[in-house]
Amino acid sequence: MRIAIAGAGAMGSRIGLMLHETGNEVILIDRWPEHIEAIRKNGLIGEFDDRKIVAQLPIYSPEEIIEEHETVDLIVALTKSMQLEQMFHDIQPIIGSKTFVFCLLNGLGHEETLAKFVPKENIIFGTTTWTAGLAGPGHAKLVGSGSIEMENLAPSGKAFTLEVLEVFQNARLNPIYSQNVRYSIWKKACINGTLNGLCTILDCNIAEFGSLTVAREMIEAIVAEFAAVADAEQIHLDHSEMIDAIEATYDPQTQGLHFPSMYQDLIRNQRKTEIDYINGAVWRKGQLAGINTPYCAFLTQLIHGKEELLKAK
Amino acid sequence: MRIAIAGAGAMGSRIGLMLHETGNEVILIDRWPEHIEAIRKNGLIGEFDDRKIVAQLPIYSPEEIIEEHETVDLIVALTKSMQLEQMFHDIQPIIGSKTFVFCLLNGLGHEETLAKFVPKENIIFGTTTWTAGLAGPGHAKLVGSGSIEMENLAPSGKAFTLEVLEVFQNARLNPIYSQNVRYSIWKKACINGTLNGLCTILDCNIAEFGSLTVAREMIEAIVAEFAAVADAEQIHLDHSEMIDAIEATYDPQTQGLHFPSMYQDLIRNQRKTEIDYINGAVWRKGQLAGINTPYCAFLTQLIHGKEELLKAK
């Protein structure tokens, strides 16, 4: 299969490498100049648990795509949330009438963005539990295992989605055909919508947050808002299942001592957060549906305030 | 007039000294052992703009009051909000049937607390623009000028309130008989209810807060909640007057470069805040009146969370 990875950071590098190793034609697309330069010079280095590989994968900035390429069969979308729209605007030359997009971004609202560039029939959504890190430009650290859920948005997309599933299966990416990927996306967003913003604004790790007397009240208020807005999209989040999933992360033996990704982005690295695609998306969707989401609104405003104070980029 | 100052910190020391200088019998009541010891040993030192005085004022811990004193004419309440109830519980021996209480605490909900110990007819409420600081135990720094608004809660209290006004006038405390002291208290609480909590949780000064793109949206949401709950108490806060008063504080030439008192309490000194008597009081009052106050609720929870994280005492 001819596959473009739109957003070839850590996770994009993992998926690109594993698909390339199993015989697919993989093209990387990214905007980071040092990353592009390193991969062109040395290839993309992947340090897995059990092996280190170097793959000579073509990499392009989105602006270069226009001169370079014919259409692809599949685009795996793995940009930062706020870069998705510009990316798809720029890579239109490789999107043909048969090209599918497999969106693996975290957060909400990406369906609406992708629908501007690709018919709904050609869109697959998914979530993943794989992890990935970068040791530097062109150098991915790929420990542990994971799986990938995927499901076509429109019934007509199922045949090709099953082809993608087989390709991912061959690449040992452990794909699962989901019966309700929108539910999985909402659930993940709901967990992120509590821990990410709250740990960031309170400046604490997950276990510290979980130990607070006020933790339960705050997550219940936020979960209730996610559930109300999800309901309007015919996604039924079970309140106590969400609370349990959130509270399961407090254990210091598992994830508790971690700082959520938003904390790392903003507090550690002064980077802009994805809050507009988590709590901010629930707030926007709520406004359209006539549902009040004051906790999501206030948390979004506080995080944006903190971004400005820290001059996040 | 025989006057007890219940809570003889910086502001209590100012008012106690100025009332003592002009011939009143002043008793100080406070819980801080070093302060009590210093005043008993060296007297209470007051460094005004134009003079330094040392006054041999009697000072007691609330527990000592029971053995020491006959009733007083007036108790000026100047404790921290969370200490008010215990203070009045302890000093009941000096409260006679004719004793008035003049409450100068910031924040909301003190009327209900005082009503447990004193009939409404004997309660005066007020606000002040005087400032005061402590250089150390028993040593007050008293720069600048100010004024004090006061009003009896019940009509029958007016005659004695005018006597208090005269005593404060003689002491050059610049008292003003207020036509609506509850309005002044709500207005002050509303300004504190935005700047205190938001600067504390965002870790910034007033001017930095005011510069944020999201500042206006957040203060509007909080002001709307204060106004809705105040309405239920027949206090009508004008929305745009509140916004103007808040935004006037952003100017770096005036208050902008200051950190609000809550920031100093919690972030600088790891002390518990008065949030329960500002946003928390609006939340509680709103629940009783069937009014939603999610911004006040969330801000109260965040500040309590931060208190726990910083092990505030």
XYZ file of C-alpha atoms in Angstrom:
626
model
C 0.000 0.000 0.000
C 1.200 3.521 -0.785
C 0.953 5.386 2.513
C 1.739 8.971 3.582
C 2.331 9.765 7.235
C 1.083 13.331 7.718
C 2.894 14.415 10.850
C 5.979 12.224 11.211
C 6.886 12.943 14.830
C 7.466 10.159 17.334
C 4.235 8.225 16.734
C 4.329 8.899 12.983
C 7.874 7.571 12.870
C 6.833 4.398 14.700
C 3.937 3.662 12.381
C 5.867 4.703 9.282
C 8.816 2.467 10.167
C 6.660 -0.561 10.990
C 4.635 -0.185 7.788
C 7.810 0.311 5.736
C 9.478 -2.766 7.245
C 6.601 -4.915 6.031
C 6.738 -3.866 2.426
C 4.598 -0.756 2.101
C 5.660 2.356 0.235
C 5.842 4.981 2.991
C 6.227 8.736 2.554
C 6.787 10.996 5.567
C 5.445 14.559 5.695
C 6.509 16.935 8.460
C 7.360 20.586 9.073
C 10.370 20.287 11.394
C 13.436 21.340 9.333
C 16.047 19.579 11.530
C 14.011 16.355 11.417
C 13.726 16.511 7.636
C 17.431 17.238 7.263
C 18.486 14.412 9.622
C 16.284 11.835 7.891
C 17.520 12.892 4.429
C 21.103 12.657 5.609
C 21.054 9.564 7.854
C 17.697 7.905 7.274
C 15.060 7.550 9.982
C 16.502 5.719 12.973
C 14.139 3.538 15.000
C 15.300 2.062 18.295
C 12.842 -0.666 19.193
C 12.992 -2.843 22.341
C 14.723 -5.613 20.416
C 16.318 -3.992 17.378
C 17.602 -0.783 15.870
C 16.767 -0.018 12.282
C 17.614 2.740 9.839
C 15.140 3.316 7.031
C 15.748 5.509 3.977
C 12.262 6.981 3.899
C 11.408 9.950 1.687
C 10.402 12.949 3.784
C 8.837 16.184 2.584
C 7.583 19.381 4.084
C 3.918 19.931 3.203
C 4.930 22.725 0.822
C 7.178 20.368 -1.150
C 4.395 17.852 -1.741
C 2.950 19.830 -4.612
C 5.956 19.223 -6.880
C 6.848 15.777 -5.723
C 4.039 13.296 -5.616
C 1.201 11.401 -7.136
C -1.754 10.449 -4.976
C -1.514 7.889 -2.167
C -3.845 5.076 -1.032
C -3.826 6.096 2.605
C -2.832 9.118 4.662
C -2.245 8.453 8.365
C -2.944 11.771 10.123
C -0.707 12.297 13.162
C -0.129 16.042 13.349
C -0.688 18.153 16.449
C -4.376 19.025 16.572
C -3.856 22.655 15.647
C -1.747 21.718 12.600
C -4.253 19.318 11.035
C -6.147 21.824 8.923
C -3.085 23.526 7.456
C -1.478 20.136 6.758
C -4.460 18.885 4.764
C -4.749 22.196 3.014
C -1.136 21.842 1.864
C -1.095 18.157 0.890
C -4.111 18.175 -1.410
C -1.995 17.061 -4.412
C -1.608 13.574 -2.911
C -5.307 13.231 -2.068
C -7.117 11.455 -4.922
C -10.730 10.391 -5.135
C -9.793 6.949 -3.757
C -7.412 8.184 -1.040
C -8.452 7.307 2.498
C -7.467 9.242 5.607
C -6.864 7.393 8.854
C -7.018 9.956 11.666
C -5.161 8.975 14.825
C -5.130 12.380 16.521
C -6.221 12.724 20.109
C -9.053 15.087 20.891
C -12.343 16.125 19.379
C -13.467 18.076 16.344
C -11.117 16.533 13.763
C -13.995 14.954 11.848
C -15.257 18.415 10.935
C -11.770 19.539 9.864
C -11.056 16.501 7.679
C -14.507 16.685 6.080
C -13.341 19.895 4.390
C -10.774 17.938 2.373
C -11.985 14.333 2.106
C -15.460 12.808 1.691
C -16.753 11.172 4.862
C -16.847 7.847 2.990
C -13.034 7.962 2.790
C -12.367 8.666 6.476
C -11.233 6.146 9.094
C -10.899 7.134 12.729
C -8.847 5.463 15.393
C -7.103 5.569 18.728
C -3.885 3.937 19.793
C -2.230 2.768 22.978
C 1.228 2.587 21.376
C 3.762 5.049 22.762
C 6.726 6.677 21.046
C 9.404 9.216 21.806
C 12.096 11.128 19.960
C 15.730 11.080 21.101
C 16.379 13.905 18.631
C 15.697 14.829 14.990
C 15.392 11.679 12.875
C 15.791 9.380 15.865
C 12.763 7.588 17.364
C 12.779 5.629 20.635
C 10.110 2.946 20.397
C 9.648 0.931 23.567
C 6.799 -1.309 24.662
C 3.772 -2.591 22.838
C 0.303 -1.348 22.027
C -2.672 -1.656 19.783
C -4.701 0.462 17.370
C -8.475 0.664 17.139
C -9.953 1.710 13.797
C -13.352 2.149 12.208
C -14.675 3.728 9.008
C -16.999 6.703 9.536
C -19.382 5.728 6.695
C -20.568 2.155 6.026
C -19.137 2.257 2.489
C -15.640 2.694 3.910
C -15.603 -0.683 5.596
C -14.074 -2.715 2.749
C -11.010 -0.512 2.462
C -10.741 -0.181 6.247
C -10.429 -3.961 6.456
C -7.615 -3.765 3.875
C -5.877 -1.214 6.074
C -6.475 -3.472 9.062
C -4.669 -6.291 7.246
C -1.750 -4.044 6.327
C -1.454 -2.924 9.945
C -1.812 -6.535 11.081
C 1.101 -7.544 8.881
C 3.113 -4.691 10.375
C 2.411 -6.106 13.852
C 0.701 -2.873 14.877
C -2.044 -4.949 16.568
C -5.058 -3.353 14.922
C -8.584 -3.994 16.160
C -11.668 -3.261 14.104
C -13.748 -1.112 16.432
C -17.528 -1.280 16.732
C -17.682 2.261 18.079
C -14.521 4.245 17.562
C -16.285 7.529 18.313
C -16.985 6.208 21.804
C -13.292 5.357 22.256
C -12.283 8.820 21.057
C -14.736 10.528 23.418
C -13.649 8.341 26.314
C -9.990 9.161 25.735
C -10.828 12.857 25.346
C -12.842 12.769 28.565
C -9.924 11.326 30.534
C -7.574 13.859 28.954
C -10.152 16.591 29.557
C -9.839 16.159 33.293
C -6.230 15.184 33.985
C -4.468 17.257 31.331
C -5.933 20.638 32.154
C -6.241 20.192 35.916
C -2.692 18.904 36.472
C -1.401 21.701 34.238
C -3.220 24.542 35.979
C -2.534 23.122 39.458
C 1.110 22.285 38.585
C 1.098 18.703 39.849
C 1.409 15.111 38.697
C -1.499 12.700 38.343
C -1.089 11.042 41.767
C -0.839 14.427 43.502
C -3.989 15.533 41.735
C -5.753 12.314 42.675
C -4.914 12.814 46.339
C -6.746 16.145 46.546
C -9.976 16.375 48.539
C -11.510 18.337 45.650
C -10.382 15.947 42.868
C -13.596 13.941 42.727
C -15.907 16.996 42.620
C -13.909 18.549 39.800
C -13.681 15.440 37.624
C -17.382 14.729 38.158
C -18.328 18.193 36.955
C -16.117 17.879 33.866
C -17.225 14.322 33.061
C -20.877 15.429 33.303
C -20.213 18.120 30.698
C -18.425 15.705 28.345
C -21.274 13.203 28.744
C -23.978 15.798 28.053
C -22.287 17.003 24.872
C -21.401 13.471 23.733
C -25.076 12.548 24.180
C -25.976 15.202 21.636
C -23.702 13.313 19.202
C -25.362 9.989 20.097
C -22.324 8.844 22.055
C -23.289 7.617 25.499
C -20.456 7.949 27.995
C -21.139 6.030 31.184
C -20.486 8.422 34.043
C -19.119 5.951 36.585
C -17.065 4.109 33.954
C -15.381 7.428 33.109
C -14.753 8.255 36.771
C -13.274 4.799 37.331
C -11.032 5.112 34.269
C -9.779 8.505 35.468
C -9.227 7.384 39.054
C -7.382 4.267 37.857
C -4.625 6.569 36.566
C -3.902 7.963 40.066
C -1.948 4.866 41.156
C 1.718 5.841 41.627
C 2.657 2.272 40.621
C 1.266 2.860 37.108
C 0.676 6.335 35.654
C 0.379 8.350 38.877
C 3.882 9.796 38.911
C 3.601 11.008 35.326
C 2.805 14.552 34.332
C 0.189 14.593 31.548
C 1.294 15.558 28.039
C -0.310 18.994 28.333
C 1.769 19.692 31.430
C 4.902 18.674 29.550
C 3.953 20.805 26.552
C 3.096 23.946 28.480
C 4.853 23.964 31.852
C 8.041 22.131 30.850
C 8.439 23.273 27.242
C 6.319 26.434 26.927
C 4.468 25.025 23.949
C 0.867 25.789 23.119
C -1.528 23.090 24.269
C -4.293 21.121 22.552
C -6.922 22.420 25.032
C -9.082 23.753 22.153
C -9.481 20.166 20.915
C -10.340 18.716 24.320
C -12.256 20.918 26.780
C -12.460 23.732 24.244
C -14.094 21.401 21.697
C -16.699 20.317 24.259
C -17.388 23.989 25.027
C -17.820 24.827 21.291
C -19.936 21.750 20.592
C -21.976 22.516 23.717
C -22.687 26.052 22.541
C -23.963 24.699 19.199
C -26.165 22.166 20.991
C -27.402 24.595 23.666
C -25.615 22.773 26.500
C -23.814 24.694 29.248
C -20.230 23.577 29.845
C -18.843 26.127 32.314
C -16.084 23.902 33.727
C -14.779 23.150 30.221
C -15.057 26.832 29.298
C -13.271 28.075 32.423
C -10.529 25.430 32.169
C -9.965 26.321 28.500
C -9.689 30.016 29.413
C -7.299 29.314 32.295
C -5.027 27.198 30.093
C -5.021 29.862 27.379
C -4.222 32.424 30.058
C -1.313 30.307 31.252
C -0.094 29.902 27.632
C 0.051 33.677 27.284
C 1.770 34.177 30.642
C 4.427 31.607 29.701
C 4.692 33.012 26.157
C 4.020 29.522 24.794
C 4.743 28.966 21.096
C -15.816 54.163 74.795
C -14.671 50.737 75.973
C -13.620 48.924 72.808
C -12.212 45.451 72.144
C -10.321 44.770 68.921
C -11.024 41.123 68.097
C -8.152 40.239 65.782
C -5.337 42.674 66.498
C -3.177 42.110 63.431
C -1.976 44.965 61.253
C -5.368 46.618 60.679
C -6.548 45.884 64.216
C -3.371 47.502 65.545
C -3.982 50.617 63.447
C -7.555 51.063 64.587
C -6.738 50.124 68.186
C -3.863 52.617 68.364
C -5.823 55.471 66.809
C -8.813 54.877 69.105
C -6.504 54.609 72.140
C -4.667 57.841 71.268
C -7.964 59.731 71.359
C -9.008 58.610 74.809
C -10.861 55.340 74.400
C -10.253 52.288 76.577
C -8.915 49.749 74.072
C -8.395 46.014 74.656
C -6.628 43.872 72.049
C -7.547 40.205 71.510
C -5.388 37.979 69.310
C -4.090 34.419 69.074
C -0.498 35.022 67.944
C 1.745 34.172 70.959
C 4.794 36.184 69.791
C 2.594 39.216 69.151
C 1.021 38.984 72.610
C 4.409 38.551 74.252
C 5.984 41.472 72.371
C 3.109 43.843 73.203
C 3.150 42.845 76.883
C 6.895 43.390 77.024
C 7.354 46.488 74.861
C 3.878 47.858 74.232
C 2.336 48.081 70.767
C 4.571 50.061 68.431
C 2.875 52.079 65.697
C 5.001 53.695 62.992
C 2.795 56.240 61.263
C 3.833 58.462 58.353
C 4.534 61.358 60.691
C 5.122 59.821 64.130
C 6.076 56.702 66.019
C 4.089 55.804 69.115
C 4.257 53.062 71.719
C 1.032 52.235 73.521
C 0.724 50.048 76.617
C -2.447 48.290 75.498
C -3.761 45.227 77.299
C -3.710 42.188 74.999
C -5.325 38.817 75.636
C -5.692 35.548 73.852
C -9.396 34.692 73.398
C -9.064 31.944 76.015
C -7.843 34.453 78.601
C -10.855 36.710 78.162
C -13.037 34.555 80.345
C -11.088 35.358 83.510
C -10.170 38.902 82.713
C -12.967 41.131 81.638
C -16.272 42.781 82.053
C -18.342 43.535 78.964
C -17.347 46.156 76.385
C -19.351 48.771 74.474
C -17.989 47.833 71.078
C -16.085 44.944 69.531
C -14.323 45.722 66.260
C -14.078 42.388 64.415
C -10.897 42.114 62.357
C -9.972 38.420 62.421
C -9.228 36.330 59.351
C -12.552 35.156 57.962
C -12.097 31.548 59.047
C -11.272 32.612 62.610
C -14.348 34.771 63.185
C -16.643 32.086 64.540
C -14.148 30.620 67.008
C -13.179 34.113 68.170
C -16.772 35.065 68.990
C -17.357 31.708 70.574
C -14.428 32.342 72.906
C -15.019 35.987 73.804
C -18.648 35.696 74.870
C -17.821 36.906 78.424
C -17.213 40.455 77.120
C -20.402 40.495 75.031
C -23.234 42.066 77.060
C -26.789 42.845 75.997
C -25.701 46.370 74.972
C -22.441 45.390 73.288
C -22.260 46.254 69.595
C -20.095 44.454 67.055
C -18.563 46.409 64.179
C -17.505 43.890 61.534
C -14.761 45.087 59.195
C -13.838 41.711 57.662
C -13.593 41.350 53.920
C -15.744 38.761 52.239
C -19.268 37.433 52.513
C -21.225 35.342 54.988
C -20.054 37.026 58.207
C -23.542 38.328 58.991
C -24.742 34.750 59.440
C -21.754 33.905 61.664
C -22.117 36.948 63.928
C -25.876 36.446 64.224
C -25.099 33.307 66.251
C -23.568 35.455 69.007
C -25.092 38.932 68.808
C -28.609 40.145 67.950
C -28.858 41.744 64.525
C -29.877 45.011 66.207
C -26.375 45.215 67.705
C -24.407 44.636 64.506
C -22.669 47.284 62.438
C -21.007 46.385 59.150
C -18.299 48.266 57.354
C -15.504 48.374 54.815
C -12.265 50.299 54.910
C -9.712 51.648 52.482
C -7.035 52.086 55.195
C -3.985 49.865 54.810
C -1.664 48.463 57.472
C 1.320 46.157 57.724
C 3.340 44.441 60.413
C 7.135 44.796 60.612
C 7.100 42.003 63.188
C 5.281 40.949 66.362
C 3.983 44.025 68.213
C 5.214 46.412 65.515
C 2.768 47.966 63.042
C 3.752 49.995 59.958
C 0.947 52.436 59.228
C 1.466 54.464 56.069
C -1.007 56.458 54.023
C -4.574 57.454 54.655
C -8.018 55.919 54.208
C -11.605 55.959 55.279
C -14.159 53.643 56.872
C -17.746 53.120 55.778
C -20.190 51.896 58.402
C -23.888 51.145 58.727
C -26.098 49.423 61.296
C -27.838 46.272 60.008
C -31.121 46.992 61.826
C -32.766 50.456 62.027
C -32.665 50.406 65.833
C -28.870 50.267 65.716
C -28.526 53.679 64.098
C -28.250 55.781 67.276
C -25.305 53.822 68.634
C -23.710 53.588 65.185
C -23.685 57.391 65.042
C -21.927 57.392 68.442
C -19.324 55.003 67.017
C -19.031 57.258 63.997
C -18.207 60.188 66.277
C -15.622 58.185 68.198
C -13.986 57.141 64.912
C -14.212 60.734 63.670
C -12.357 61.963 66.762
C -9.729 59.296 66.127
C -9.276 60.712 62.589
C -10.259 57.362 61.057
C -12.392 59.240 58.497
C -15.653 57.366 58.995
C -18.572 57.731 56.605
C -22.113 56.716 57.477
C -23.066 54.438 54.587
C -26.524 54.303 53.004
C -25.891 50.773 51.727
C -22.952 49.058 53.334
C -24.051 45.644 52.047
C -23.617 46.973 48.525
C -20.080 48.146 49.365
C -19.254 44.760 50.883
C -20.578 42.889 47.847
C -18.744 45.210 45.467
C -15.455 44.692 47.294
C -16.053 40.923 47.415
C -16.824 40.896 43.701
C -13.546 42.631 42.847
C -11.675 40.275 45.186
C -13.640 37.332 43.763
C -12.091 37.859 40.360
C -8.569 39.151 40.951
C -7.649 37.182 44.081
C -8.443 33.703 42.850
C -7.466 34.187 39.216
C -4.064 35.785 39.898
C -3.388 33.078 42.489
C -4.241 30.121 40.284
C -2.517 31.644 37.231
C 0.495 32.773 39.301
C 0.623 36.358 38.043
C 0.203 39.948 39.188
C -2.836 42.093 38.465
C -1.405 43.824 35.385
C -0.276 40.514 33.888
C -3.739 39.101 34.461
C -5.339 42.173 32.922
C -3.216 41.801 29.789
C -4.593 38.326 29.011
C -6.888 37.848 26.021
C -9.147 35.724 28.233
C -9.273 38.157 31.192
C -12.495 39.873 30.170
C -14.422 36.636 29.512
C -13.416 35.208 32.887
C -14.221 38.294 34.947
C -17.551 38.702 33.152
C -18.554 35.143 34.015
C -17.594 35.602 37.670
C -19.224 39.051 37.980
C -22.442 37.627 36.503
C -22.493 34.962 39.223
C -21.855 37.483 42.008
C -24.588 39.741 40.607
C -27.127 36.914 40.357
C -26.553 35.799 43.947
C -26.429 39.385 45.265
C -29.776 39.992 43.555
C -31.271 37.229 45.670
C -30.167 39.283 48.712
C -31.684 42.458 47.238
C -28.264 43.892 46.447
C -28.072 45.076 42.859
C -24.546 45.041 41.495
C -24.248 46.927 38.257
C -22.434 44.637 35.830
C -20.500 47.261 33.890
C -19.645 49.241 37.032
C -18.079 46.064 38.468
C -16.151 45.354 35.263
C -14.881 48.940 35.187
C -13.812 48.767 38.847
C -11.936 45.514 38.217
C -10.279 46.725 35.032
C -9.232 49.972 36.746
C -6.910 47.900 38.946
C -4.898 46.617 35.950
C -2.973 49.882 35.552
C 0.719 49.240 36.392
C 0.921 52.852 37.617
C -1.537 52.108 40.434
C -2.292 48.563 41.656
C -1.267 46.594 38.560
C 2.134 45.472 39.752
C 0.730 44.172 43.039
C -0.051 40.563 43.750
C -3.453 40.235 45.443
C -3.562 39.328 49.146
C -4.662 35.768 48.362
C -1.582 35.296 46.188
C 0.606 36.553 49.027
C -1.127 34.291 51.551
C -0.985 31.127 49.490
C 1.810 31.315 46.928
C 4.288 33.395 48.954
C 3.504 32.237 52.496
C 1.699 28.888 52.103
C -1.217 30.097 54.235
C -4.794 29.005 53.755
C -6.857 31.507 51.820
C -10.201 33.191 52.432
C -11.678 31.732 49.214
C -14.587 30.167 51.183
C -15.696 33.683 52.147
C -15.442 35.103 48.644
C -16.186 32.788 45.691
C -17.012 29.932 48.050
C -19.634 32.066 49.827
C -21.264 32.966 46.507
C -21.318 29.263 45.613
C -22.960 28.332 48.959
C -25.451 31.196 48.834
C -26.198 30.328 45.210
C -26.962 26.726 46.108
C -29.423 27.897 48.768
C -31.084 30.255 46.305
C -31.116 27.791 43.397
C -28.608 29.799 41.345
C -25.795 28.080 39.432
C -22.339 29.518 40.093
C -19.960 27.123 38.314
C -17.101 29.608 37.906
C -17.147 30.405 41.629
C -17.425 26.698 42.456
C -14.549 25.673 40.171
C -12.314 28.531 41.317
C -12.985 27.643 44.970
C -12.081 24.005 44.266
C -8.911 24.951 42.393
C -7.740 27.216 45.216
C -8.449 24.521 47.793
C -6.555 22.061 45.605
C -3.599 24.455 45.465
C -3.757 24.905 49.264
C -3.415 21.138 49.710
C -0.606 20.856 47.163
C 1.332 23.622 48.925
C 0.480 22.192 52.378
C -0.926 25.582 53.361
C -1.589 26.131 57.062
